[in-house]
Short mmCIF file of C-alpha atoms in Angstrom, two decimals:
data_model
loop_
_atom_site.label_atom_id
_atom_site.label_comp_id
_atom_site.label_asym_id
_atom_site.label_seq_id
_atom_site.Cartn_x
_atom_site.Cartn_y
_atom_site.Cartn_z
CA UNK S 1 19.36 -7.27 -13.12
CA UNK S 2 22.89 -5.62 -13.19
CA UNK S 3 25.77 -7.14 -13.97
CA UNK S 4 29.37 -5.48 -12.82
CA UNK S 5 31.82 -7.69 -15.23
CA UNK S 6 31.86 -9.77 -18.40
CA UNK S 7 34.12 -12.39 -19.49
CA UNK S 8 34.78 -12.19 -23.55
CA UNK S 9 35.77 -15.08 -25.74
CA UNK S 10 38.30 -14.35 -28.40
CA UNK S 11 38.44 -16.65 -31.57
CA UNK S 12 35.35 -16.98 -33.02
CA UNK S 13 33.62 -14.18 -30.59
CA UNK S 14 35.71 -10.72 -31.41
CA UNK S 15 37.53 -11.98 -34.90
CA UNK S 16 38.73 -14.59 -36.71
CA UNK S 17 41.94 -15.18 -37.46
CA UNK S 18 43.68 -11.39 -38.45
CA UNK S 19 40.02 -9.91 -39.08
CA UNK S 20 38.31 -8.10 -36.46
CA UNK S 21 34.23 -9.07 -36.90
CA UNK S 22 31.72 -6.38 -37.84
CA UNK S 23 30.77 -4.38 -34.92
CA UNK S 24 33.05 -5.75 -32.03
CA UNK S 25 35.04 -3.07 -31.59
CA UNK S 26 32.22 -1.01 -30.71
CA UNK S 27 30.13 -4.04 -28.45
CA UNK S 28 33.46 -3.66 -26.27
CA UNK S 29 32.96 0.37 -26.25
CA UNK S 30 29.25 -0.22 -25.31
CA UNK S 31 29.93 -2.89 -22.20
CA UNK S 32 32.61 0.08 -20.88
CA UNK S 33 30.19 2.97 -21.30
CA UNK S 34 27.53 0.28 -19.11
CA UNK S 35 30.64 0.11 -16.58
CA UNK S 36 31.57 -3.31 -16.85
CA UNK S 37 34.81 -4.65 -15.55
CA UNK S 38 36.07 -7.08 -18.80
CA UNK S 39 37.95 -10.00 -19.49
CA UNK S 40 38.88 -11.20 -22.54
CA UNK S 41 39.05 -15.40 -22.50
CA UNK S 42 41.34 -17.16 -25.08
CA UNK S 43 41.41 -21.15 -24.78
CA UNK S 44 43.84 -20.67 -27.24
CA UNK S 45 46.78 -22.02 -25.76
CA UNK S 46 50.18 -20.24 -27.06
CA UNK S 47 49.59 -16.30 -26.00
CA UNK S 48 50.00 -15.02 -22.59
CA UNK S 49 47.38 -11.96 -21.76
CA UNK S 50 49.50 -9.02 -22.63
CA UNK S 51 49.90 -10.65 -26.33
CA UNK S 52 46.34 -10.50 -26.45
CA UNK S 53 45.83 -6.94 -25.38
CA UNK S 54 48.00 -5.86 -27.91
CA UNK S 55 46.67 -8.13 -30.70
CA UNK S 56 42.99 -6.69 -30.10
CA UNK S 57 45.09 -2.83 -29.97
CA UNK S 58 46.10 -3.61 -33.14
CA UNK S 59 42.58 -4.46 -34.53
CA UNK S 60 41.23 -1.40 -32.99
CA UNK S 61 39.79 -2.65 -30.16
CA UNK S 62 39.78 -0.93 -26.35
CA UNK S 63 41.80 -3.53 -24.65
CA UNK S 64 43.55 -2.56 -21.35
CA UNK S 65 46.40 -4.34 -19.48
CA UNK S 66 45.63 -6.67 -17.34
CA UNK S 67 42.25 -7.48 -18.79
CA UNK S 68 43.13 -10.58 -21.29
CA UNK S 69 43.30 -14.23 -20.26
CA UNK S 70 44.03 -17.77 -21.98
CA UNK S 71 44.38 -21.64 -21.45
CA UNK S 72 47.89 -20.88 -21.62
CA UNK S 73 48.03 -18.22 -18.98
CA UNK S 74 46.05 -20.62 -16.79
CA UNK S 75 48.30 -23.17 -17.25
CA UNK S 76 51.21 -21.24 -16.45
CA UNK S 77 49.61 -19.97 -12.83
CA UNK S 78 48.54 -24.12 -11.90
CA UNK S 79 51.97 -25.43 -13.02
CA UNK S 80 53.82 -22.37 -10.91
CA UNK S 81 51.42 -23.19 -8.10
CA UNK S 82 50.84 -27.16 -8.26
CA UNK S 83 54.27 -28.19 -9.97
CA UNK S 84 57.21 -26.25 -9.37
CA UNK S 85 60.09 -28.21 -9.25
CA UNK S 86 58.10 -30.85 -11.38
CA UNK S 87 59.56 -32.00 -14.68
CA UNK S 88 56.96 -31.21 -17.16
CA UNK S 89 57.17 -32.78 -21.06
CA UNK S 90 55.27 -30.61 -23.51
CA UNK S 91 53.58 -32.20 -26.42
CA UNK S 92 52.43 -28.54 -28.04
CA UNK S 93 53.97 -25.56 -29.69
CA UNK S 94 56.97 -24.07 -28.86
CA UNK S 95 55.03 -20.78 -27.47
CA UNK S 96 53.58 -23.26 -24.81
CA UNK S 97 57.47 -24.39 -24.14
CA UNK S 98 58.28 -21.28 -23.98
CA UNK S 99 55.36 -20.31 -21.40
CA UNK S 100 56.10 -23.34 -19.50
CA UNK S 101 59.30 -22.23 -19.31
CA UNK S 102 58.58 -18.87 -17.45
CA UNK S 103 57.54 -21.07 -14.87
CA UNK S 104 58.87 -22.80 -11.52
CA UNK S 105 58.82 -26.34 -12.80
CA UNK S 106 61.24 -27.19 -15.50
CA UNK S 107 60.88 -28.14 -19.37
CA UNK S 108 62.96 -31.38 -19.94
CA UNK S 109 62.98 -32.97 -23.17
CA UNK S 110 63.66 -36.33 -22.17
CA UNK S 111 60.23 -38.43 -21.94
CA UNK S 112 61.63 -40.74 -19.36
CA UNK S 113 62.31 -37.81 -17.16
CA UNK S 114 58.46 -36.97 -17.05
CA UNK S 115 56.47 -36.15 -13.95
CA UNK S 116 53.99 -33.82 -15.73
CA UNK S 117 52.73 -34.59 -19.28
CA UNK S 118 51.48 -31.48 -20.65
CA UNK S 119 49.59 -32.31 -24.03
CA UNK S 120 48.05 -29.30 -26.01
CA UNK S 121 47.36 -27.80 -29.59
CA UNK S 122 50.44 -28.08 -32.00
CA UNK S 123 50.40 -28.06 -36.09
CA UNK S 124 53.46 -30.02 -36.33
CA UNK S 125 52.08 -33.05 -33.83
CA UNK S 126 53.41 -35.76 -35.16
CA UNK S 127 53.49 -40.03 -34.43
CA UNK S 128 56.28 -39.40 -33.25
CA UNK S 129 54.53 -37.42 -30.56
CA UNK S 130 52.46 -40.13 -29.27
CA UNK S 131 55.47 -42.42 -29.27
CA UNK S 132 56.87 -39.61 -26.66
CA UNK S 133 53.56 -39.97 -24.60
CA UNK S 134 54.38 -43.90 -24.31
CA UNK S 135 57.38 -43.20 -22.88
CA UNK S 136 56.30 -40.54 -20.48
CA UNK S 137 53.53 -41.67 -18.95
CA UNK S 138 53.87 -44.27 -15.63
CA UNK S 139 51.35 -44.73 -12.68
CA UNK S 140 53.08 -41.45 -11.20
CA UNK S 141 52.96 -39.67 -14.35
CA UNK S 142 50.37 -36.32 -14.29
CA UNK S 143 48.38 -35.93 -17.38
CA UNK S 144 47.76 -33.06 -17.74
CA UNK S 145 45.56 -30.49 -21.13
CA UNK S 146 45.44 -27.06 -21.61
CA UNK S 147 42.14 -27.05 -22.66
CA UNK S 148 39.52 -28.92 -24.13
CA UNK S 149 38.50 -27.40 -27.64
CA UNK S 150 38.47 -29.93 -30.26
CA UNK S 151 37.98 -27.92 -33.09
CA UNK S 152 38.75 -23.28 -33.26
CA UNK S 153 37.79 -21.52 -35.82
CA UNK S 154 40.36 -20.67 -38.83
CA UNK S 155 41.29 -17.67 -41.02
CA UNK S 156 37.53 -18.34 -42.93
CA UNK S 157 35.26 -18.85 -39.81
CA UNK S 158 35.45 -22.75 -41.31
CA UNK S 159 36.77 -24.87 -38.01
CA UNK S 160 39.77 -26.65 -37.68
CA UNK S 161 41.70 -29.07 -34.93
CA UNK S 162 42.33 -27.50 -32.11
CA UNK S 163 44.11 -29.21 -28.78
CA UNK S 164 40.80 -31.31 -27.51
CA UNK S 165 42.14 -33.43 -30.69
CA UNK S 166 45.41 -33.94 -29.99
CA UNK S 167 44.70 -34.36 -26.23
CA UNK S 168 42.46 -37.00 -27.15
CA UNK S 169 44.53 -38.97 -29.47
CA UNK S 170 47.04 -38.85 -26.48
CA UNK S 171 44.74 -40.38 -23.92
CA UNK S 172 43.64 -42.99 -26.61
CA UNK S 173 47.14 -43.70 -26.86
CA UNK S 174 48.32 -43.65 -23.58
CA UNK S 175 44.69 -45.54 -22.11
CA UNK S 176 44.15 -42.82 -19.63
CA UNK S 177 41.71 -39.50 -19.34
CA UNK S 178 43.68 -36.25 -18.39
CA UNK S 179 44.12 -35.61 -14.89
CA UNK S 180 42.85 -32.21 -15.15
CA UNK S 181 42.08 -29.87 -18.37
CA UNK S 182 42.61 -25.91 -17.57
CA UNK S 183 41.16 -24.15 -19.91
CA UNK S 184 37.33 -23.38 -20.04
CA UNK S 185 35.10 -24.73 -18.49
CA UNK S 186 37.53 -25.58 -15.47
CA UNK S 187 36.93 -24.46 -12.77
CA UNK S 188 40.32 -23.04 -12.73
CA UNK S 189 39.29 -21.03 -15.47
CA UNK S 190 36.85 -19.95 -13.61
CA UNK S 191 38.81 -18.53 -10.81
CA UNK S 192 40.99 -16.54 -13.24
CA UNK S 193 38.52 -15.14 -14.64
CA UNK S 194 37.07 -13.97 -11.55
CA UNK S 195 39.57 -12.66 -9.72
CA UNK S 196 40.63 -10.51 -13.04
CA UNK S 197 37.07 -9.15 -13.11
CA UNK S 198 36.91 -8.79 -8.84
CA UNK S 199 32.99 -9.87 -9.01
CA UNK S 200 30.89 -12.34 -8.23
CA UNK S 201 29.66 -15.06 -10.68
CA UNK S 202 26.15 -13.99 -10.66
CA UNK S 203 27.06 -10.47 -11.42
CA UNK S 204 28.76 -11.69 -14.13
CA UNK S 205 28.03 -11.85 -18.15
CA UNK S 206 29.81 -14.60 -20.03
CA UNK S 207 29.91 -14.34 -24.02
CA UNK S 208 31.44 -16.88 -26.34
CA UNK S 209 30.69 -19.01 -29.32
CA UNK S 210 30.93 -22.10 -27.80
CA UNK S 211 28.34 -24.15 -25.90
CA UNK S 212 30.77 -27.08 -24.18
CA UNK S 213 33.37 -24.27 -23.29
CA UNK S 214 32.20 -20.30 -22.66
CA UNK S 215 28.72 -21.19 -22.29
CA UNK S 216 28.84 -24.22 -20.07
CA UNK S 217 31.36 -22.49 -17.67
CA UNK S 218 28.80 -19.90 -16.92
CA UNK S 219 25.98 -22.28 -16.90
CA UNK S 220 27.81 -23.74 -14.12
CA UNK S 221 28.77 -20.96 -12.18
CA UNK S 222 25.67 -18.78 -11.97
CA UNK S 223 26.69 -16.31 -14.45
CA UNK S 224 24.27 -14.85 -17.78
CA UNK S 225 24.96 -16.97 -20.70
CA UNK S 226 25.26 -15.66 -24.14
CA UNK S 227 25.76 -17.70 -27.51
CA UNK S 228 27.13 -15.80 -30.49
CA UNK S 229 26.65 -17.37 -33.98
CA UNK S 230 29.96 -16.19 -35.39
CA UNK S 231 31.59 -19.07 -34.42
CA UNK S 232 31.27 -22.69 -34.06
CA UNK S 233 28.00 -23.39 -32.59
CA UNK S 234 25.14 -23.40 -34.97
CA UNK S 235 21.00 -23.83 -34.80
CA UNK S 236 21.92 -27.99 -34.93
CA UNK S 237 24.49 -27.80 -31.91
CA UNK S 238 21.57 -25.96 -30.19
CA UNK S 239 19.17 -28.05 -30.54
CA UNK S 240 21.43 -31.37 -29.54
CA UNK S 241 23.34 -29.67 -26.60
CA UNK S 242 21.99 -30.11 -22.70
CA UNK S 243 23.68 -26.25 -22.62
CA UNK S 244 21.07 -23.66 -23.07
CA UNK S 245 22.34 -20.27 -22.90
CA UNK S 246 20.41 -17.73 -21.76
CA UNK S 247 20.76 -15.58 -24.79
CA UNK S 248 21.46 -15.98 -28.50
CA UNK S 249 22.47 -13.11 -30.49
CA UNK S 250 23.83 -12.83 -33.98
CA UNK S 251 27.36 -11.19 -33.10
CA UNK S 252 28.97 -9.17 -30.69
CA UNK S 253 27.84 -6.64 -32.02
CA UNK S 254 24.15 -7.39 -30.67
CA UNK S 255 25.30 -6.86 -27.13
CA UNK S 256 23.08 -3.70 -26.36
CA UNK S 257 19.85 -6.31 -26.45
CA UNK S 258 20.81 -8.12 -23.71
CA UNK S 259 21.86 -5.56 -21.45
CA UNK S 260 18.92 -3.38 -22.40
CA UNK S 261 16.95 -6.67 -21.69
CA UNK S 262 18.86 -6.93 -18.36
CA UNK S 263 17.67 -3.86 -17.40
CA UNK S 264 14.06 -4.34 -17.45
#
């Protein structure tokens, strides 16, 4: 089997936190000297792609414009291309104003003014927060998350909340699921990913340290699955998950087996 592109997850995957793992920098050097088109995947929500490229530059990794992704980037394209004009109130960090604000619908601060309610990963989320959401939300109101991690992977490797747990304490509040959620797995996600690689799913390797996210968007899609165990999936999420990858390596760096075992 060949396979032309591969979509990379970021936190968790290539470092954590500042630190760049053991042998990443050269698993990226290996998938270019194979000729695969890449994409690195972020669900973090509060960098834009050309951040990325430059923070994986600065950790000595070969990362090219144009190549990087994240929930936030995705969420910028649907709200430009679904909501423009909309009046969109942010519960999240003030990079995701900020990206929001780059866009054709407009940031208002004023929860009564609300068509789009835009909930996402912030450390300063607050009760006053969910009071907000109260007051946004009506039967017209959109609901809308940037993506659906609950938990990302800190300085240490040890997890911590990430916007699937703000999100949710949102909908509990507010007695209504999201609308739509844009990060991986969507489907939207999906597309971006896609049309930065210009392949087809089945030609097309996804690698990530999470099962419900990374791994289940390429279970989905047709694409070769592969679990890394630097980040938050373990042996126990394994063996409860209905997502089986198709591969599970140690790290990144343990790339070269797969694609030497795609090749027989």
């Amino acid at each position: 089997m060949t396979v032309a592109g591969a979509i990379i997850d970021l936190d968790g995957t290539v470092y954590h936190g500042d630190t760049l793992l053991p042998g990443a920098a050269s698993a990226i050097d290996v998938l270019r000297e194979r000729g695969l088109g890449i994409c690195f995947f972020s669900n973090n929500p509060i960098h834009d792609g050309s951040e990325y490229v430059k923070r994986l530059r600065g950790l000595g990794v070969d990362a090219r414009e144009g190549e990087a992704c994240s929930s936030g980037v995705v969420t910028r394209e649907y709200l430009d291309g679904t909501h423009a004009g909309d009046n969109v109130f942010v519960i999240g960090s003030d990079q995701l104003r900020a990206l929001v604000e780059g866009t054709s619908a407009r940031l208002v601060e004023n929860p009564a003014e609300t068509d789009v309610l835009l909930a996402s990963w912030t450390d300063g989320f607050h009760y006053h927060d969910m009071v907000d959401a109260l007051r946004a939300v009506d039967d017209d109101t959109v609901f809308l998350g940037t993506d659906p991690d609950r938990t990302f992977p800190g300085e240490d490797g040890d997890p911590v909340p990430g916007s699937g747990a703000i999100i949710n304490a949102v909908a509990g509040v507010i007695e209504r699921d999201p609308d739509r959620i844009l990060g991986k797995p969507s489907e939207i996600a999906v597309q971006a990913a896609l049309e930065r690689l210009d392949c087809a799913p089945a030609d097309c390797l996804i690698v990530g340290d999470r099962l419900e996210t990374d791994i289940a968007m390429g279970e989905r899609n047709g694409m070769t699955t592969v679990l890394v165990r630097t980040g938050v999936s373990n042996e126990r999420s394994l063996e409860r998950s209905a997502v089986t990858p198709d591969y599970v390596i140690d790290s990144l760096a343990d790339i070269e087996q797969v694609l030497t075992s795609l090749d027989e």
